[in-house]
mmCIF file of C-alpha atoms in Angstrom:
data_model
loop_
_atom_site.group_PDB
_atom_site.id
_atom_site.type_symbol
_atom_site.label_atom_id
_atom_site.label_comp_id
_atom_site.label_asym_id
_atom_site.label_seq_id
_atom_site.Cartn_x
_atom_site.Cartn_y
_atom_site.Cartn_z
ATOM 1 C CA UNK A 366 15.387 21.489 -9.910
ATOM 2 C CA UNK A 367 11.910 20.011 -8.628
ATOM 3 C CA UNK A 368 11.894 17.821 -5.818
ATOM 4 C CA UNK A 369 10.003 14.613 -5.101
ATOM 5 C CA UNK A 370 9.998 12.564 -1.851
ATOM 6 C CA UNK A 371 8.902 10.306 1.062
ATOM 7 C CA UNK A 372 7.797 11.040 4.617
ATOM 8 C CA UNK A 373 7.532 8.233 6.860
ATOM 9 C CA UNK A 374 9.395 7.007 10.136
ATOM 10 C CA UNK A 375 11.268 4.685 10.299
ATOM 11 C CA UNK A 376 12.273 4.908 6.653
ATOM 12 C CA UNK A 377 15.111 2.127 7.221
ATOM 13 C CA UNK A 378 14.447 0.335 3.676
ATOM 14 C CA UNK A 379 12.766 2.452 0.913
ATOM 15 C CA UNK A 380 12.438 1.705 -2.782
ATOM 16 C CA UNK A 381 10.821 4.624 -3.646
ATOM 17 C CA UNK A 382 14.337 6.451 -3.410
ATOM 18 C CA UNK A 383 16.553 4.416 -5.604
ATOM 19 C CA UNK A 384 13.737 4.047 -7.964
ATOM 20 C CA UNK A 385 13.091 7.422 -8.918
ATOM 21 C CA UNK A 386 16.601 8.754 -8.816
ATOM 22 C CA UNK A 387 17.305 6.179 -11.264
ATOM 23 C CA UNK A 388 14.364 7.039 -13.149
ATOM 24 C CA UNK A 389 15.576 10.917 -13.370
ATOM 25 C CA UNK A 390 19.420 9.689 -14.409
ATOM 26 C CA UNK A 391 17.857 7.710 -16.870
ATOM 27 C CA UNK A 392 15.381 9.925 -18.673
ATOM 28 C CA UNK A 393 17.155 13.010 -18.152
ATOM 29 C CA UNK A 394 14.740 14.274 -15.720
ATOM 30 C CA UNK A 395 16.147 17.807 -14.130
ATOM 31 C CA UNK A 396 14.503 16.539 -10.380
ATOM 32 C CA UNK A 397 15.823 14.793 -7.730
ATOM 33 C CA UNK A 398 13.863 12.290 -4.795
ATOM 34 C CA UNK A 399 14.235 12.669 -0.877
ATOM 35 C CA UNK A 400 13.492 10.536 2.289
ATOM 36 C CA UNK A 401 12.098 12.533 4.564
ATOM 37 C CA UNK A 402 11.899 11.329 8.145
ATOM 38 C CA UNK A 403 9.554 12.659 10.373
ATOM 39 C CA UNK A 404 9.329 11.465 13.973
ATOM 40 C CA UNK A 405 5.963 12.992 13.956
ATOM 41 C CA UNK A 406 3.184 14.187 11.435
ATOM 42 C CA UNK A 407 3.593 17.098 12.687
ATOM 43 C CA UNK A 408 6.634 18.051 11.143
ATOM 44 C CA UNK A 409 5.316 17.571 7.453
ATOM 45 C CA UNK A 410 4.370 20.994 7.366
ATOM 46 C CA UNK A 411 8.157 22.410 8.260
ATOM 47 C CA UNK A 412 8.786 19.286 4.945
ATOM 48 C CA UNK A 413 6.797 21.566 2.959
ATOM 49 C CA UNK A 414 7.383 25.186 3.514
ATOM 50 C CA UNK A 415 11.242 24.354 4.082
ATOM 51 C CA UNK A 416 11.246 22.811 0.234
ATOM 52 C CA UNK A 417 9.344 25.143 -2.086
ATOM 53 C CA UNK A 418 10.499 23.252 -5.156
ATOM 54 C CA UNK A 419 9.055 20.113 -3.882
ATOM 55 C CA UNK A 420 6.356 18.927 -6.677
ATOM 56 C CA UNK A 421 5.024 15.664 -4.693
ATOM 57 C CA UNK A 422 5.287 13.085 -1.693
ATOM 58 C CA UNK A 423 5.135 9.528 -1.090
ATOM 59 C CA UNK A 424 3.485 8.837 2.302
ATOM 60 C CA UNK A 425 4.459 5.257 3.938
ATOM 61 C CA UNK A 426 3.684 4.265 7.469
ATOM 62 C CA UNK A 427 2.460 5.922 9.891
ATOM 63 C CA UNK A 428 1.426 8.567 8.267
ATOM 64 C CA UNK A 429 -1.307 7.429 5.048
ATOM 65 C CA UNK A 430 -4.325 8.258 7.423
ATOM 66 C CA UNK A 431 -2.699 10.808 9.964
ATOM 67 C CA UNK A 432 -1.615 13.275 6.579
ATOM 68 C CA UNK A 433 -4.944 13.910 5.502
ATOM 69 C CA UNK A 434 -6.028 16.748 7.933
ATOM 70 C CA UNK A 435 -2.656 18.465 6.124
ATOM 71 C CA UNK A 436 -4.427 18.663 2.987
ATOM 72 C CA UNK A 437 -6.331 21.008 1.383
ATOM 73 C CA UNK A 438 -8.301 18.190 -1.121
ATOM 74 C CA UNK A 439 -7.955 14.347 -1.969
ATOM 75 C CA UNK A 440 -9.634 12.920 -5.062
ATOM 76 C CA UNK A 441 -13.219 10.993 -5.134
ATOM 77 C CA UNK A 442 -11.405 6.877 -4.326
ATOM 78 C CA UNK A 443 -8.725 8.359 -1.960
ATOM 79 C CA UNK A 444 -12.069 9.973 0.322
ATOM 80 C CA UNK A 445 -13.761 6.744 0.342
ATOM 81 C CA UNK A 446 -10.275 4.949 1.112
ATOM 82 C CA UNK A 447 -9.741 7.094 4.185
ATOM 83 C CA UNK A 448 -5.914 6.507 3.393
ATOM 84 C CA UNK A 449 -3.248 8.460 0.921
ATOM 85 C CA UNK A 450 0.216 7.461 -0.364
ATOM 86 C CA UNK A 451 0.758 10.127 -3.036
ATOM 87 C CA UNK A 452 0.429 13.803 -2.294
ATOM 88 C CA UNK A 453 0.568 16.371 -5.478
ATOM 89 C CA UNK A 454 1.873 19.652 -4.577
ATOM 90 C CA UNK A 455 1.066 22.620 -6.905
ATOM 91 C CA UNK A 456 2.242 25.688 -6.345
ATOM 92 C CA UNK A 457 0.281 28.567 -8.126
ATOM 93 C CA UNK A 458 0.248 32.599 -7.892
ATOM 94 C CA UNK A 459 2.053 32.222 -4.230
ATOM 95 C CA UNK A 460 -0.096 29.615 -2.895
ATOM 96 C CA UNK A 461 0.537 26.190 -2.250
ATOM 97 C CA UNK A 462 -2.313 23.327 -2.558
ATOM 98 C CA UNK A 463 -1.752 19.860 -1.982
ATOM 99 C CA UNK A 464 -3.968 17.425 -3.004
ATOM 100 C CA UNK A 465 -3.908 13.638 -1.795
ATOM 101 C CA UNK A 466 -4.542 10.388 -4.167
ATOM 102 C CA UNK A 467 -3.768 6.663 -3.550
ATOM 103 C CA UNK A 468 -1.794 4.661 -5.996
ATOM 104 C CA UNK A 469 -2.003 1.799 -3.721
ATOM 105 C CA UNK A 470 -5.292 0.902 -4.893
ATOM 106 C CA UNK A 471 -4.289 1.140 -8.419
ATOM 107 C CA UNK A 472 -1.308 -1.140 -8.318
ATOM 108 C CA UNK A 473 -2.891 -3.635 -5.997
ATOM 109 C CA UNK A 474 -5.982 -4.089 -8.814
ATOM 110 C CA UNK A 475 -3.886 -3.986 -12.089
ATOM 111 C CA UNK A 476 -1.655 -6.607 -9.687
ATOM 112 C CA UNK A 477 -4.229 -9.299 -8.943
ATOM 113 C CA UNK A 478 -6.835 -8.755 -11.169
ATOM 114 C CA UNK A 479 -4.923 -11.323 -13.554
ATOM 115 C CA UNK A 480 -4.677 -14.215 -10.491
ATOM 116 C CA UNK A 481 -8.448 -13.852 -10.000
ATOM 117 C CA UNK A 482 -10.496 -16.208 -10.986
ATOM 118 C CA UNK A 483 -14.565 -18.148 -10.599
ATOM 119 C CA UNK A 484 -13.165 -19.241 -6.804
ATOM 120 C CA UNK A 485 -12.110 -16.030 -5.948
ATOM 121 C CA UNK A 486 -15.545 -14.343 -4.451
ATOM 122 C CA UNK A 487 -14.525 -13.388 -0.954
ATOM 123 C CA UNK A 488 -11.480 -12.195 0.935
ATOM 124 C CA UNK A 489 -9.725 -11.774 4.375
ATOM 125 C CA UNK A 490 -7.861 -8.812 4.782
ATOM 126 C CA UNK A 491 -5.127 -9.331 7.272
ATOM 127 C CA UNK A 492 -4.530 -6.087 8.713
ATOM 128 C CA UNK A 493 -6.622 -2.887 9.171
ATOM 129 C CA UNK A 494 -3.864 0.343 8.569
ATOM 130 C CA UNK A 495 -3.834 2.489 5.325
ATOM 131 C CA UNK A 496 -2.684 -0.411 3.297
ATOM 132 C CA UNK A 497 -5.591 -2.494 4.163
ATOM 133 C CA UNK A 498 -7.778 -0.330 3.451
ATOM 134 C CA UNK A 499 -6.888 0.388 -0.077
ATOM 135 C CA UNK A 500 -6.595 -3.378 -0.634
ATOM 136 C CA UNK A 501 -10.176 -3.303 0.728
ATOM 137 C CA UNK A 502 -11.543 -0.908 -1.851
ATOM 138 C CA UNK A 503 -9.528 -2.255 -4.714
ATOM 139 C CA UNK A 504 -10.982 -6.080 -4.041
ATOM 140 C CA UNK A 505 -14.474 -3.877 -3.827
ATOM 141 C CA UNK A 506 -13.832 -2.850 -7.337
ATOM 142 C CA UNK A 507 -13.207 -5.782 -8.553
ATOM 143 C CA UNK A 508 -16.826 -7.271 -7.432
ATOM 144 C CA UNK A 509 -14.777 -9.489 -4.659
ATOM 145 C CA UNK A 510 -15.887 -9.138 -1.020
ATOM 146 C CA UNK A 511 -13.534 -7.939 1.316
ATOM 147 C CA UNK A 512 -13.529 -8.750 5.318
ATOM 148 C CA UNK A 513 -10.738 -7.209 7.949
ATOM 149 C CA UNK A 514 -9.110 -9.375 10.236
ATOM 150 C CA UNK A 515 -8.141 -7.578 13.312
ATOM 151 C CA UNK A 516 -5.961 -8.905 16.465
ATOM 152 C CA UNK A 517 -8.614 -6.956 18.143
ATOM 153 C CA UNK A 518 -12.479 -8.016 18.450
ATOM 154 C CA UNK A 519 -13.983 -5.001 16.168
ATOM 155 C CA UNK A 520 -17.484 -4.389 14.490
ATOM 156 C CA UNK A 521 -17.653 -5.586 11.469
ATOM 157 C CA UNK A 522 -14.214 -7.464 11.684
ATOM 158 C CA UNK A 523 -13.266 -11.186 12.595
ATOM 159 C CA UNK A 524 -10.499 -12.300 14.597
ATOM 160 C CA UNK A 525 -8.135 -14.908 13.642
ATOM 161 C CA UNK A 526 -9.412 -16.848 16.270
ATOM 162 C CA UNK A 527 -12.623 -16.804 14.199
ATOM 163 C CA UNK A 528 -11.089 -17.846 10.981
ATOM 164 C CA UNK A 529 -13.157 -21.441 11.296
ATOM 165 C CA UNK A 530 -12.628 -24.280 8.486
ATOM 166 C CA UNK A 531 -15.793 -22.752 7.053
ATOM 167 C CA UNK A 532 -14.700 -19.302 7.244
ATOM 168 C CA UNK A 533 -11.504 -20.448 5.109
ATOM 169 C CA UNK A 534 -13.790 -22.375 2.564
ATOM 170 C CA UNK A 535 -15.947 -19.287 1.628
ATOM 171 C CA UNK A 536 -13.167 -17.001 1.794
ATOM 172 C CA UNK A 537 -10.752 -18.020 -0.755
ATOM 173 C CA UNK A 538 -8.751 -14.776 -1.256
ATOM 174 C CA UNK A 539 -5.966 -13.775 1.909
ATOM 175 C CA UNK A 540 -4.248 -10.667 1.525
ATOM 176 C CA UNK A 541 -1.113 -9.850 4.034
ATOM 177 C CA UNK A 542 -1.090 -6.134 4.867
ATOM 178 C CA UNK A 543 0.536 -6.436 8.358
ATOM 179 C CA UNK A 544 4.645 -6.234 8.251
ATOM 180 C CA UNK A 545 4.540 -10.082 9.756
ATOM 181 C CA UNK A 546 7.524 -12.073 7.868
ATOM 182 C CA UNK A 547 9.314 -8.871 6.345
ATOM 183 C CA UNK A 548 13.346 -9.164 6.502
ATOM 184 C CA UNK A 549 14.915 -9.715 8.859
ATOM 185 C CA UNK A 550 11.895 -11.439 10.892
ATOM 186 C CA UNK A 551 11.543 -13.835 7.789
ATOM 187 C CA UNK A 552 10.849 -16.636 9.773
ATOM 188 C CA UNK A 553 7.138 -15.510 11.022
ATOM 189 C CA UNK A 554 3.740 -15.191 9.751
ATOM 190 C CA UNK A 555 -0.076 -14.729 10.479
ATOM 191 C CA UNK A 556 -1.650 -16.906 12.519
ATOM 192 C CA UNK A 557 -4.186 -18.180 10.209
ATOM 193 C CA UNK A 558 -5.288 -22.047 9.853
ATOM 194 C CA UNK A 559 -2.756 -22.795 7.034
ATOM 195 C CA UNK A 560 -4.216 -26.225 7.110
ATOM 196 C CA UNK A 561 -7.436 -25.599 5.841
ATOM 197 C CA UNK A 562 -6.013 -23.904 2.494
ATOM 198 C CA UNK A 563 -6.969 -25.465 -1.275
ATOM 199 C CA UNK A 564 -5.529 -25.412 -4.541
ATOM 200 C CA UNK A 565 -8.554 -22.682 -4.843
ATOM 201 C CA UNK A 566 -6.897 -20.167 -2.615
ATOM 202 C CA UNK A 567 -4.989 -17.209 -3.309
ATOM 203 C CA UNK A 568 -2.714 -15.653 -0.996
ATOM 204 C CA UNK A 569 -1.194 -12.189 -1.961
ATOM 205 C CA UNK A 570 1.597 -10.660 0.419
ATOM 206 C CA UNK A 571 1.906 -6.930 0.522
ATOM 207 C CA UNK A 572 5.756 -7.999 1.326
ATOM 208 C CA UNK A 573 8.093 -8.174 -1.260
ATOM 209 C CA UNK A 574 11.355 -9.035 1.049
ATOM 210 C CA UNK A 575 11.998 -11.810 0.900
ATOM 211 C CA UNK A 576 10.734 -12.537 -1.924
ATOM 212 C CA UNK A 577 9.137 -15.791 -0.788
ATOM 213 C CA UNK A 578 7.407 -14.870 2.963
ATOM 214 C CA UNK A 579 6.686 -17.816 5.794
ATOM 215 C CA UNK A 580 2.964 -16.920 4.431
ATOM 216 C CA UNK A 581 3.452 -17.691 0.957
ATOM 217 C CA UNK A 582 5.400 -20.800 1.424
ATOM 218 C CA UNK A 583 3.094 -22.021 3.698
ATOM 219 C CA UNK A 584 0.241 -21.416 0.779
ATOM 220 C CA UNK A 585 2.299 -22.995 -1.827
ATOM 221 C CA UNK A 586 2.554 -26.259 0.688
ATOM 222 C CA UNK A 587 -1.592 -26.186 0.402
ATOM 223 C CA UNK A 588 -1.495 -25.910 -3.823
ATOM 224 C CA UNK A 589 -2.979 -22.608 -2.914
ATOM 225 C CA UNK A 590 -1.514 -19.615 -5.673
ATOM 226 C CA UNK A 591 0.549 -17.460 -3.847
ATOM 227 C CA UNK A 592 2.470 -13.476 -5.102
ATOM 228 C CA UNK A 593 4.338 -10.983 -3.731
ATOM 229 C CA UNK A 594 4.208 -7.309 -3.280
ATOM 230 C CA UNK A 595 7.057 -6.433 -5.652
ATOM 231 C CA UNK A 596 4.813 -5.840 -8.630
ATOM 232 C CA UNK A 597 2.415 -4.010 -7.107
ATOM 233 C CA UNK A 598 4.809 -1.777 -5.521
ATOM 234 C CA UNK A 599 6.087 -0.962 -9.352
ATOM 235 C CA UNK A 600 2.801 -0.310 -10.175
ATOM 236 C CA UNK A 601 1.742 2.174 -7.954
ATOM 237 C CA UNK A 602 5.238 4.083 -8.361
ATOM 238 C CA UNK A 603 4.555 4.212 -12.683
ATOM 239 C CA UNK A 604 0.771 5.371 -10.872
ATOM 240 C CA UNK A 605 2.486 7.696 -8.648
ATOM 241 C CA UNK A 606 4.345 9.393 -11.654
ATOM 242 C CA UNK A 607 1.512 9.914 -13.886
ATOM 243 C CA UNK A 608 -0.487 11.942 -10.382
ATOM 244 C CA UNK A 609 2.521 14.009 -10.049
ATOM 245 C CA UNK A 610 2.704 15.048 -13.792
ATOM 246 C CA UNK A 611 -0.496 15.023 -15.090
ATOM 247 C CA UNK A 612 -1.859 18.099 -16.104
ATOM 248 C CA UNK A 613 1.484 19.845 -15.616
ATOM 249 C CA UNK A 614 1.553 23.138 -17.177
#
């Protein structure tokens, strides 16, 4: 039986379990999917050699950026991403190679690519982990320019203590990638000037519990459009499937 998993820590709520054991019930699929919790990156390699029928790995916080010196190759958008959510583990003639790829990106673009539109030319990126930097490359692709905004005064980054009325007028996309309003803390968001959002706004939250956020609400008040995370988290599992079993001899 091959094994699939998770590593991550804490992993109190994960979809990634229920969804793939259901998927294996459902299609017959002789494989079964683990949470692994690591209290420190350093145990992913007693994850691997303790699990030689393991075929491939989720990655969740903290652990997209901090995985990669554990791998032996990561594919041509993962390298530029600098972040990795799906590993793909071949074993071959003895050896073991693992090879890192991010379906983040791909879910996230076949996500909002619909809800763009002529407005939709710039965008703050609340947040600067591994998620935020795959929404930052997948905005990139899709000819919209990104910007992070950081707690933390940053090169390159604005504060959101910088996010002026102007600021909010050229930049009419705002993506959530900070945990800010997730269940149970449903009843905070970011601190950005809610006030100065338009009917030409989007707001996309990473979070997809609740299924309405503080954040999106708050949008929705302005006219601005406003989606969840659920969707894209479906998208980069069907993503993560095809990485695992592509190519499968």
């Amino acid at each position: 039986m091959e094994k699939y998993g998770l590593i991550g820590y804490p992993l109190r709520h994960s979809f990634s379990i229920g969804y793939f054991n259901e998927k294996f019930r459902a299609e017959g699929i002789d494989a079964e999917y683990i949470n692994f919790e690591i209290p420190s990156i350093k145990d992913f390699k007693e994850v691997i050699a303790e699990n030689p029928t393991l075929a491939g790995l989720n990655v969740t916080i903290p652990y997209k950026e901090q995985v990669i010196n554990y791998l032996d190759e990561l594919d041509k958008d993962t390298a530029e991403i600098g972040a990795v959510n799906v590993i793909k583990i071949i074993h071959k003639k003895g050896k073991t190679k693992l090879i890192g790829y991010n379906s983040d990106i791909i879910g996230f673009m076949q996500s909002i690519e619909p809800l763009l539109n002529k407005y939709h030319k710039k965008a703050l990126i609340l947040g600067t982990g591994g998620a935020a930097k795959s929404i930052f490359h997948g905005l990139k692709k899709l000819g919209v320019e990104g910007i992070y905004v950081s707690r933390t005064k940053q090169k390159g980054m604005l504060t959101y203590e910088e996010l002026t009325p102007e600021i909010m007028r050229e930049y009419t996309v705002v993506v959530n990638c900070t945990p800010l309003g997730m269940f149970p803390n449903v009843d905070i968001c970011p601190d950005i000037p809610y006030e100065e959002l338009t009917p030409n706004h989007l707001l996309y939250d990473l979070l997809y519990n609740p299924n309405v956020t503080l954040f999106m609400k708050k949008g929705e008040k302005q006219g601005a459009a406003v989606k969840n995370g659920l969707e894209m988290l479906l998208l980069q599992a069907f993503a993560a499937w095809d990485i695992w079993t592509k190519d499968k001899e």
